[in-house]
Amino acid sequence: MEGYCMNWELDAEHDAFRDTCRTFVDREVRPLVDAAESAGTFPDELWKRLGAAGLLGLVTPEEHGGGGGDSVTVALLAEELARASGGIAVTALVSAYMAAPHVVRHGTAAQQERWLGPLASGEAVASIAVTEPGTGSDVAGVTSTARRTDDGWVLNARKMYITNAGLADLLVVAARTGDAGRGGVTLFLVEADAPGVSTGTPLVKMGWHSSDTREVVLDDVVVGADDVLGEENRGFYQIMEAFQLERIALAGMGLGHAAECLDLALQYTREREAFGAPLTHLQTIRHKLATMEIELESARLVTYQAAARLDAGHPEAGRSVARAKYVAAIAANRIVDDAVQLFGGAGFVEESPVARHYRDARILRIGGGTDEIQLEILTRGMAS
């Protein structure tokens, strides 16, 4: 198609950025993973380190302390962070590339001035509060309410499974301001310490142990008219727009889990002996490793293509993103499972790195739009 270039390799700039991310993760993140997993919390000192390295503002305008990135760089960052820890990765990614982009795209000048600089520097943390106890994939079914007053709104909401809820300074909250369905949802910026905002205790999760996930309750929370984010009753469409970069980030995380487990499996099978020789002398082991590598590289190509199409405004970008989210999540789960199998009993021990990746990867088939949602996107129009 004229205007779109097909290139199956990272250019020099993106390749260098990946190296920068890997160096940062090896130096700053990996030493903190075990303690963060045990404590069940994100290492607070990482926020400003990530910000100083420019890794929290890749899609933030330069005038607000960011810039220099695109969807491909977000995918690369997600991949490298997840190689170390899914819980640490998702904590940073939710703030910088799932919540903050709402302010980048739809915030007023005052909202952007207030929040984008602190979020890019790591001085503030953001969370997006959409999911409810009875509303997950069906975003148009949001039941939280926003009641108009003379000078603003009063919000009442019960949100569930909210990542960064206990860390956040800023909540991006979806609430109903109009009729049922897609056209009646509005987004609001709510400061986490506002009167009436409360959070539950951290949820004990299968994976992502170092991330903070909680219930968020808004009980008659008063916000100003200037706290509406974007257009009134257009929140559903703003969420759908933001899902594109969110799914790229989650696909990138899948690549990271898979890549790390493939590397660990290669090292283990070269060193582990059985029947008088390293495991890699067995054809069945070598073929399994080759299959893992094929699945990883296939998912990587699909993800990078989707990110590039999103940046280019390609007409098939939405379908490409759905395809990447699905393929990368499925591949990650299969590859980490294969790694546990290759490790044998050593892979089933709780503190084993492959066991951690096994736990962390499973949520990628759920969060940010389930496998089934991605398949619905890809099959629209087939029945007509």
CSV table of C-alpha atoms in Angstrom, one decimal:
chain,number,residue,atom,x,y,z
A,1,MET,CA,0.0,0.0,0.0
A,2,GLU,CA,1.4,3.3,-1.0
A,3,GLY,CA,2.6,5.4,2.0
A,4,TYR,CA,3.4,2.4,4.2
A,5,CYS,CA,6.8,0.8,4.3
A,6,MET,CA,7.3,-2.8,5.1
A,7,ASN,CA,10.5,-3.4,7.1
A,8,TRP,CA,10.9,-6.5,9.2
A,9,GLU,CA,13.9,-5.2,11.3
A,10,LEU,CA,14.1,-2.5,13.9
A,11,ASP,CA,15.8,0.6,12.7
A,12,ALA,CA,19.0,1.8,14.4
A,13,GLU,CA,17.2,4.2,16.6
A,14,HIS,CA,14.7,1.6,18.0
A,15,ASP,CA,17.5,-1.0,18.3
A,16,ALA,CA,19.5,1.4,20.4
A,17,PHE,CA,16.5,2.2,22.5
A,18,ARG,CA,16.0,-1.5,23.2
A,19,ASP,CA,19.6,-1.8,24.3
A,20,THR,CA,19.1,1.3,26.6
A,21,CYS,CA,16.0,-0.4,28.2
A,22,ARG,CA,17.9,-3.7,28.7
A,23,THR,CA,20.8,-1.9,30.3
A,24,PHE,CA,18.5,0.0,32.6
A,25,VAL,CA,16.5,-3.1,33.6
A,26,ASP,CA,19.6,-5.2,34.3
A,27,ARG,CA,21.1,-2.4,36.4
A,28,GLU,CA,18.1,-0.9,38.2
A,29,VAL,CA,15.2,-3.4,38.1
A,30,ARG,CA,16.5,-7.0,38.4
A,31,PRO,CA,18.3,-6.4,41.7
A,32,LEU,CA,14.9,-5.4,43.2
A,33,VAL,CA,12.7,-8.1,41.9
A,34,ASP,CA,13.0,-10.7,44.6
A,35,ALA,CA,12.4,-8.2,47.4
A,36,ALA,CA,9.5,-6.6,45.6
A,37,GLU,CA,7.8,-10.1,45.0
A,38,SER,CA,8.2,-11.0,48.7
A,39,ALA,CA,6.9,-7.6,49.9
A,40,GLY,CA,4.1,-7.6,47.4
A,41,THR,CA,4.8,-4.0,46.3
A,42,PHE,CA,6.4,-1.9,43.6
A,43,PRO,CA,9.9,-0.6,44.6
A,44,ASP,CA,9.1,3.1,45.3
A,45,GLU,CA,12.7,4.2,44.4
A,46,LEU,CA,12.1,3.0,40.8
A,47,TRP,CA,9.7,5.7,39.9
A,48,LYS,CA,12.1,8.6,39.8
A,49,ARG,CA,14.8,6.4,38.2
A,50,LEU,CA,12.4,5.4,35.4
A,51,GLY,CA,11.5,9.1,35.0
A,52,ALA,CA,15.1,10.3,34.9
A,53,ALA,CA,15.9,7.7,32.3
A,54,GLY,CA,13.0,9.1,30.1
A,55,LEU,CA,11.1,5.8,30.3
A,56,LEU,CA,7.8,7.2,31.7
A,57,GLY,CA,7.2,9.9,29.1
A,58,LEU,CA,7.8,8.3,25.7
A,59,VAL,CA,4.4,9.5,24.4
A,60,THR,CA,4.2,12.7,26.4
A,61,PRO,CA,4.9,16.0,24.6
A,62,GLU,CA,8.3,17.5,25.0
A,63,GLU,CA,6.9,20.7,26.6
A,64,HIS,CA,5.7,18.5,29.5
A,65,GLY,CA,8.9,16.7,30.0
A,66,GLY,CA,8.5,13.8,27.6
A,67,GLY,CA,8.9,13.0,24.0
A,68,GLY,CA,11.1,11.0,21.7
A,69,GLY,CA,9.0,7.8,21.6
A,70,ASP,CA,6.2,6.0,19.8
A,71,SER,CA,4.2,2.8,20.1
A,72,VAL,CA,7.2,0.7,19.0
A,73,THR,CA,9.3,2.1,21.9
A,74,VAL,CA,6.5,1.4,24.3
A,75,ALA,CA,6.4,-2.2,23.1
A,76,LEU,CA,10.2,-2.5,23.5
A,77,LEU,CA,10.1,-1.0,27.0
A,78,ALA,CA,7.3,-3.4,28.0
A,79,GLU,CA,9.3,-6.3,26.7
A,80,GLU,CA,12.4,-5.5,28.6
A,81,LEU,CA,10.6,-4.7,31.8
A,82,ALA,CA,8.6,-7.9,31.7
A,83,ARG,CA,11.8,-9.9,31.2
A,84,ALA,CA,12.6,-9.0,34.8
A,85,SER,CA,9.2,-8.8,36.4
A,86,GLY,CA,5.6,-8.7,35.2
A,87,GLY,CA,4.4,-7.0,38.4
A,88,ILE,CA,7.0,-4.2,38.1
A,89,ALA,CA,6.4,-3.9,34.4
A,90,VAL,CA,2.7,-3.5,34.6
A,91,THR,CA,2.9,-1.0,37.4
A,92,ALA,CA,5.0,1.5,35.4
A,93,LEU,CA,3.1,0.8,32.2
A,94,VAL,CA,-0.3,1.4,33.6
A,95,SER,CA,0.7,4.8,34.9
A,96,ALA,CA,2.7,6.0,31.9
A,97,TYR,CA,1.0,4.2,28.9
A,98,MET,CA,-2.5,3.3,30.0
A,99,ALA,CA,-3.7,6.1,32.2
A,100,ALA,CA,-1.5,9.1,31.3
A,101,PRO,CA,-2.2,8.9,27.5
A,102,HIS,CA,-5.8,9.9,28.3
A,103,VAL,CA,-4.5,13.2,29.5
A,104,VAL,CA,-2.1,13.5,26.6
A,105,ARG,CA,-4.9,13.0,24.0
A,106,HIS,CA,-7.9,14.7,25.7
A,107,GLY,CA,-6.7,16.8,28.6
A,108,THR,CA,-7.2,20.5,28.7
A,109,ALA,CA,-4.1,22.7,28.8
A,110,ALA,CA,-4.6,23.1,32.6
A,111,GLN,CA,-5.0,19.3,33.1
A,112,GLN,CA,-1.9,18.6,31.1
A,113,GLU,CA,0.1,21.2,32.9
A,114,ARG,CA,-0.9,19.8,36.3
A,115,TRP,CA,-0.3,16.1,35.6
A,116,LEU,CA,1.9,15.3,32.6
A,117,GLY,CA,5.2,16.6,33.9
A,118,PRO,CA,4.9,14.8,37.3
A,119,LEU,CA,3.8,11.6,35.6
A,120,ALA,CA,6.7,11.6,33.2
A,121,SER,CA,9.2,12.3,35.9
A,122,GLY,CA,7.9,9.6,38.3
A,123,GLU,CA,6.9,12.2,40.9
A,124,ALA,CA,3.2,11.2,40.4
A,125,VAL,CA,1.5,7.9,39.7
A,126,ALA,CA,-1.7,7.3,37.7
A,127,SER,CA,-4.3,4.6,37.6
A,128,ILE,CA,-7.3,4.0,35.4
A,129,ALA,CA,-10.6,3.0,37.1
A,130,VAL,CA,-13.0,1.5,34.6
A,131,THR,CA,-13.7,-2.1,35.6
A,132,GLU,CA,-16.5,-2.8,38.0
A,133,PRO,CA,-17.6,-5.9,39.9
A,134,GLY,CA,-20.2,-6.6,37.3
A,135,THR,CA,-18.6,-4.9,34.3
A,136,GLY,CA,-15.4,-6.1,32.7
A,137,SER,CA,-15.2,-6.6,29.0
A,138,ASP,CA,-18.5,-4.7,28.5
A,139,VAL,CA,-17.1,-1.2,29.0
A,140,ALA,CA,-20.4,0.3,27.8
A,141,GLY,CA,-22.1,-1.3,30.8
A,142,VAL,CA,-20.4,1.0,33.3
A,143,THR,CA,-22.9,1.7,36.2
A,144,SER,CA,-20.9,4.1,38.3
A,145,THR,CA,-22.7,7.5,38.3
A,146,ALA,CA,-21.8,11.1,38.0
A,147,ARG,CA,-24.5,13.6,39.1
A,148,ARG,CA,-24.3,17.1,37.8
A,149,THR,CA,-24.3,20.0,40.3
A,150,ASP,CA,-24.2,23.7,39.9
A,151,ASP,CA,-20.4,23.8,39.7
A,152,GLY,CA,-19.3,20.3,38.9
A,153,TRP,CA,-20.2,16.7,39.6
A,154,VAL,CA,-20.7,14.2,42.4
A,155,LEU,CA,-19.3,10.7,41.7
A,156,ASN,CA,-20.4,7.4,43.1
A,157,ALA,CA,-18.6,4.3,42.0
A,158,ARG,CA,-17.3,0.9,43.0
A,159,LYS,CA,-14.4,-0.2,40.8
A,160,MET,CA,-12.6,-3.5,41.0
A,161,TYR,CA,-9.2,-5.0,40.0
A,162,ILE,CA,-7.7,-1.6,39.7
A,163,THR,CA,-3.9,-1.7,39.2
A,164,ASN,CA,-2.0,1.0,41.0
A,165,ALA,CA,-5.0,1.9,43.1
A,166,GLY,CA,-3.0,2.0,46.4
A,167,LEU,CA,-0.1,3.9,44.8
A,168,ALA,CA,-1.9,6.4,42.6
A,169,ASP,CA,-2.0,10.2,43.0
A,170,LEU,CA,-4.4,10.4,40.0
A,171,LEU,CA,-7.4,8.3,39.1
A,172,VAL,CA,-8.9,8.3,35.6
A,173,VAL,CA,-12.5,7.3,36.4
A,174,ALA,CA,-15.3,6.2,34.1
A,175,ALA,CA,-18.8,7.1,35.2
A,176,ARG,CA,-22.2,7.3,33.6
A,177,THR,CA,-23.5,10.8,32.8
A,178,GLY,CA,-26.1,9.9,30.2
A,179,ASP,CA,-28.3,7.1,28.9
A,180,ALA,CA,-27.3,3.5,29.0
A,181,GLY,CA,-24.8,2.3,26.5
A,182,ARG,CA,-21.8,3.6,24.8
A,183,GLY,CA,-22.9,7.2,24.5
A,184,GLY,CA,-23.5,7.9,28.2
A,185,VAL,CA,-20.0,7.4,29.7
A,186,THR,CA,-17.7,10.2,30.7
A,187,LEU,CA,-14.1,10.2,32.1
A,188,PHE,CA,-13.1,12.3,35.1
A,189,LEU,CA,-9.8,13.1,36.7
A,190,VAL,CA,-10.0,12.4,40.4
A,191,GLU,CA,-7.2,13.0,42.9
A,192,ALA,CA,-6.7,9.9,44.9
A,193,ASP,CA,-6.8,11.7,48.2
A,194,ALA,CA,-10.1,13.5,47.5
A,195,PRO,CA,-12.7,13.2,50.3
A,196,GLY,CA,-14.8,10.1,49.6
A,197,VAL,CA,-12.2,8.1,47.8
A,198,SER,CA,-11.1,4.9,49.5
A,199,THR,CA,-9.4,1.7,48.5
A,200,GLY,CA,-9.6,-1.9,49.7
A,201,THR,CA,-6.8,-4.0,50.9
A,202,PRO,CA,-4.4,-5.3,48.2
A,203,LEU,CA,-5.9,-8.3,46.4
A,204,VAL,CA,-3.8,-11.5,46.6
A,205,LYS,CA,-3.3,-12.5,43.0
A,206,MET,CA,-2.0,-15.6,41.2
A,207,GLY,CA,0.7,-13.5,39.6
A,208,TRP,CA,1.9,-9.9,39.4
A,209,HIS,CA,2.8,-10.1,43.1
A,210,SER,CA,4.8,-6.9,43.0
A,211,SER,CA,1.9,-4.8,41.6
A,212,ASP,CA,-0.8,-3.1,43.6
A,213,THR,CA,-4.4,-4.2,42.7
A,214,ARG,CA,-7.4,-3.2,44.8
A,215,GLU,CA,-11.0,-2.2,44.9
A,216,VAL,CA,-11.6,1.6,44.6
A,217,VAL,CA,-14.8,3.2,46.1
A,218,LEU,CA,-16.0,6.7,45.4
A,219,ASP,CA,-18.6,7.8,47.8
A,220,ASP,CA,-20.2,11.2,46.9
A,221,VAL,CA,-16.8,12.4,45.6
A,222,VAL,CA,-17.1,16.1,44.5
A,223,VAL,CA,-15.2,17.1,41.4
A,224,GLY,CA,-15.3,20.3,39.4
A,225,ALA,CA,-16.6,20.9,36.0
A,226,ASP,CA,-13.0,21.3,34.9
A,227,ASP,CA,-12.2,17.7,36.0
A,228,VAL,CA,-14.1,16.2,33.0
A,229,LEU,CA,-11.5,14.6,30.8
A,230,GLY,CA,-12.3,15.0,27.2
A,231,GLU,CA,-15.9,15.3,26.0
A,232,GLU,CA,-19.0,14.6,28.1
A,233,ASN,CA,-20.6,11.3,27.1
A,234,ARG,CA,-17.6,10.4,24.9
A,235,GLY,CA,-15.7,8.4,27.5
A,236,PHE,CA,-16.4,5.0,26.0
A,237,TYR,CA,-14.8,6.1,22.7
A,238,GLN,CA,-11.8,7.6,24.5
A,239,ILE,CA,-11.3,4.3,26.4
A,240,MET,CA,-11.5,2.3,23.1
A,241,GLU,CA,-8.9,4.7,21.6
A,242,ALA,CA,-6.6,4.3,24.6
A,243,PHE,CA,-6.9,0.5,24.5
A,244,GLN,CA,-4.8,0.4,21.3
A,245,LEU,CA,-1.6,1.5,23.1
A,246,GLU,CA,-2.5,-0.5,26.2
A,247,ARG,CA,-2.8,-3.7,24.1
A,248,ILE,CA,0.6,-3.0,22.4
A,249,ALA,CA,2.1,-2.7,25.9
A,250,LEU,CA,0.5,-5.9,27.1
A,251,ALA,CA,1.6,-7.7,23.9
A,252,GLY,CA,5.1,-6.4,24.6
A,253,MET,CA,5.0,-7.8,28.1
A,254,GLY,CA,4.1,-11.2,26.6
A,255,LEU,CA,7.2,-11.0,24.4
A,256,GLY,CA,9.3,-10.3,27.5
A,257,HIS,CA,8.0,-13.2,29.5
A,258,ALA,CA,8.5,-15.5,26.6
A,259,ALA,CA,12.0,-14.2,25.7
A,260,GLU,CA,13.2,-14.5,29.3
A,261,CYS,CA,11.9,-18.0,29.7
A,262,LEU,CA,13.4,-19.1,26.4
A,263,ASP,CA,16.8,-17.8,27.5
A,264,LEU,CA,16.5,-19.5,30.9
A,265,ALA,CA,15.4,-22.8,29.2
A,266,LEU,CA,18.3,-22.7,26.8
A,267,GLN,CA,20.8,-22.1,29.6
A,268,TYR,CA,19.3,-24.8,31.8
A,269,THR,CA,19.1,-27.5,29.1
A,270,ARG,CA,22.7,-26.9,28.1
A,271,GLU,CA,23.9,-27.3,31.7
A,272,ARG,CA,21.5,-30.0,33.0
A,273,GLU,CA,22.7,-33.5,32.2
A,274,ALA,CA,20.5,-36.6,31.8
A,275,PHE,CA,21.6,-40.0,30.5
A,276,GLY,CA,25.2,-38.9,30.5
A,277,ALA,CA,24.9,-35.8,28.4
A,278,PRO,CA,23.4,-32.3,28.4
A,279,LEU,CA,19.6,-32.2,27.7
A,280,THR,CA,20.3,-30.4,24.5
A,281,HIS,CA,21.8,-33.6,23.1
A,282,LEU,CA,18.3,-35.0,23.0
A,283,GLN,CA,16.4,-34.2,19.8
A,284,THR,CA,13.1,-33.8,21.5
A,285,ILE,CA,14.6,-31.1,23.7
A,286,ARG,CA,16.2,-29.2,20.8
A,287,HIS,CA,13.0,-29.3,18.8
A,288,LYS,CA,11.0,-28.0,21.7
A,289,LEU,CA,13.4,-25.1,22.1
A,290,ALA,CA,13.2,-24.4,18.3
A,291,THR,CA,9.4,-24.4,18.5
A,292,MET,CA,9.5,-21.9,21.4
A,293,GLU,CA,11.8,-19.6,19.4
A,294,ILE,CA,9.6,-19.8,16.3
A,295,GLU,CA,6.5,-18.8,18.4
A,296,LEU,CA,8.4,-16.0,20.0
A,297,GLU,CA,9.7,-14.5,16.8
A,298,SER,CA,6.3,-14.8,15.2
A,299,ALA,CA,4.6,-13.0,18.0
A,300,ARG,CA,7.4,-10.4,18.0
A,301,LEU,CA,6.9,-9.6,14.3
A,302,VAL,CA,3.1,-9.3,14.7
A,303,THR,CA,3.5,-7.0,17.7
A,304,TYR,CA,6.1,-4.7,16.1
A,305,GLN,CA,4.0,-4.5,12.9
A,306,ALA,CA,0.9,-3.6,15.0
A,307,ALA,CA,2.8,-0.9,16.8
A,308,ALA,CA,4.2,0.6,13.6
A,309,ARG,CA,0.8,0.6,12.0
A,310,LEU,CA,-0.7,2.3,15.0
A,311,ASP,CA,2.0,5.0,14.8
A,312,ALA,CA,1.4,5.4,11.0
A,313,GLY,CA,-2.4,5.6,11.2
A,314,HIS,CA,-2.7,2.5,9.1
A,315,PRO,CA,-6.4,1.7,8.2
A,316,GLU,CA,-5.8,-1.9,9.6
A,317,ALA,CA,-4.1,-0.7,12.8
A,318,GLY,CA,-7.0,-1.7,15.1
A,319,ARG,CA,-7.1,-5.2,13.7
A,320,SER,CA,-3.4,-5.5,13.8
A,321,VAL,CA,-3.4,-4.5,17.5
A,322,ALA,CA,-6.1,-7.1,18.3
A,323,ARG,CA,-4.1,-9.7,16.5
A,324,ALA,CA,-0.9,-8.8,18.3
A,325,LYS,CA,-2.6,-8.8,21.7
A,326,TYR,CA,-4.1,-12.3,21.0
A,327,VAL,CA,-1.0,-13.8,19.5
A,328,ALA,CA,1.5,-12.5,22.0
A,329,ALA,CA,-0.6,-13.5,25.0
A,330,ILE,CA,-1.2,-17.0,23.7
A,331,ALA,CA,2.5,-17.5,22.7
A,332,ALA,CA,3.7,-16.2,26.0
A,333,ASN,CA,1.6,-18.6,27.9
A,334,ARG,CA,2.6,-21.6,25.8
A,335,ILE,CA,6.3,-20.7,25.9
A,336,VAL,CA,6.5,-20.2,29.7
A,337,ASP,CA,4.6,-23.4,30.1
A,338,ASP,CA,7.2,-25.2,27.9
A,339,ALA,CA,9.9,-23.6,30.0
A,340,VAL,CA,8.5,-25.0,33.2
A,341,GLN,CA,8.2,-28.4,31.5
A,342,LEU,CA,11.9,-28.3,30.5
A,343,PHE,CA,13.0,-27.3,34.0
A,344,GLY,CA,11.0,-30.2,35.4
A,345,GLY,CA,10.7,-30.2,39.2
A,346,ALA,CA,13.0,-27.2,39.4
A,347,GLY,CA,10.5,-25.1,37.5
A,348,PHE,CA,7.7,-25.9,39.9
A,349,VAL,CA,9.4,-24.4,42.9
A,350,GLU,CA,7.8,-21.1,44.0
A,351,GLU,CA,11.0,-19.0,43.8
A,352,SER,CA,12.0,-20.3,40.4
A,353,PRO,CA,12.1,-17.5,37.8
A,354,VAL,CA,10.2,-19.6,35.2
A,355,ALA,CA,7.5,-20.2,37.9
A,356,ARG,CA,7.1,-16.5,38.4
A,357,HIS,CA,6.8,-15.8,34.6
A,358,TYR,CA,4.3,-18.7,34.4
A,359,ARG,CA,2.1,-17.0,37.0
A,360,ASP,CA,2.6,-13.5,35.6
A,361,ALA,CA,1.9,-14.4,32.0
A,362,ARG,CA,-1.6,-15.8,32.5
A,363,ILE,CA,-3.3,-12.5,33.1
A,364,LEU,CA,-2.2,-11.3,29.7
A,365,ARG,CA,-5.0,-13.3,28.1
A,366,ILE,CA,-7.5,-11.4,30.3
A,367,GLY,CA,-6.4,-7.9,31.0
A,368,GLY,CA,-6.7,-5.2,28.4
A,369,GLY,CA,-9.4,-7.1,26.6
A,370,THR,CA,-9.7,-10.9,26.8
A,371,ASP,CA,-8.7,-13.4,24.0
A,372,GLU,CA,-12.4,-13.5,23.2
A,373,ILE,CA,-12.7,-9.7,22.8
A,374,GLN,CA,-9.7,-9.7,20.4
A,375,LEU,CA,-11.3,-12.5,18.3
A,376,GLU,CA,-14.6,-10.6,18.2
A,377,ILE,CA,-12.7,-7.6,16.8
A,378,LEU,CA,-11.0,-9.7,14.2
A,379,THR,CA,-14.2,-11.5,13.1
A,380,ARG,CA,-16.5,-8.5,12.8
A,381,GLY,CA,-18.4,-8.7,9.6
A,382,MET,CA,-17.9,-12.4,9.0
A,383,ALA,CA,-21.5,-13.3,9.8
A,384,SER,CA,-22.9,-10.7,7.4
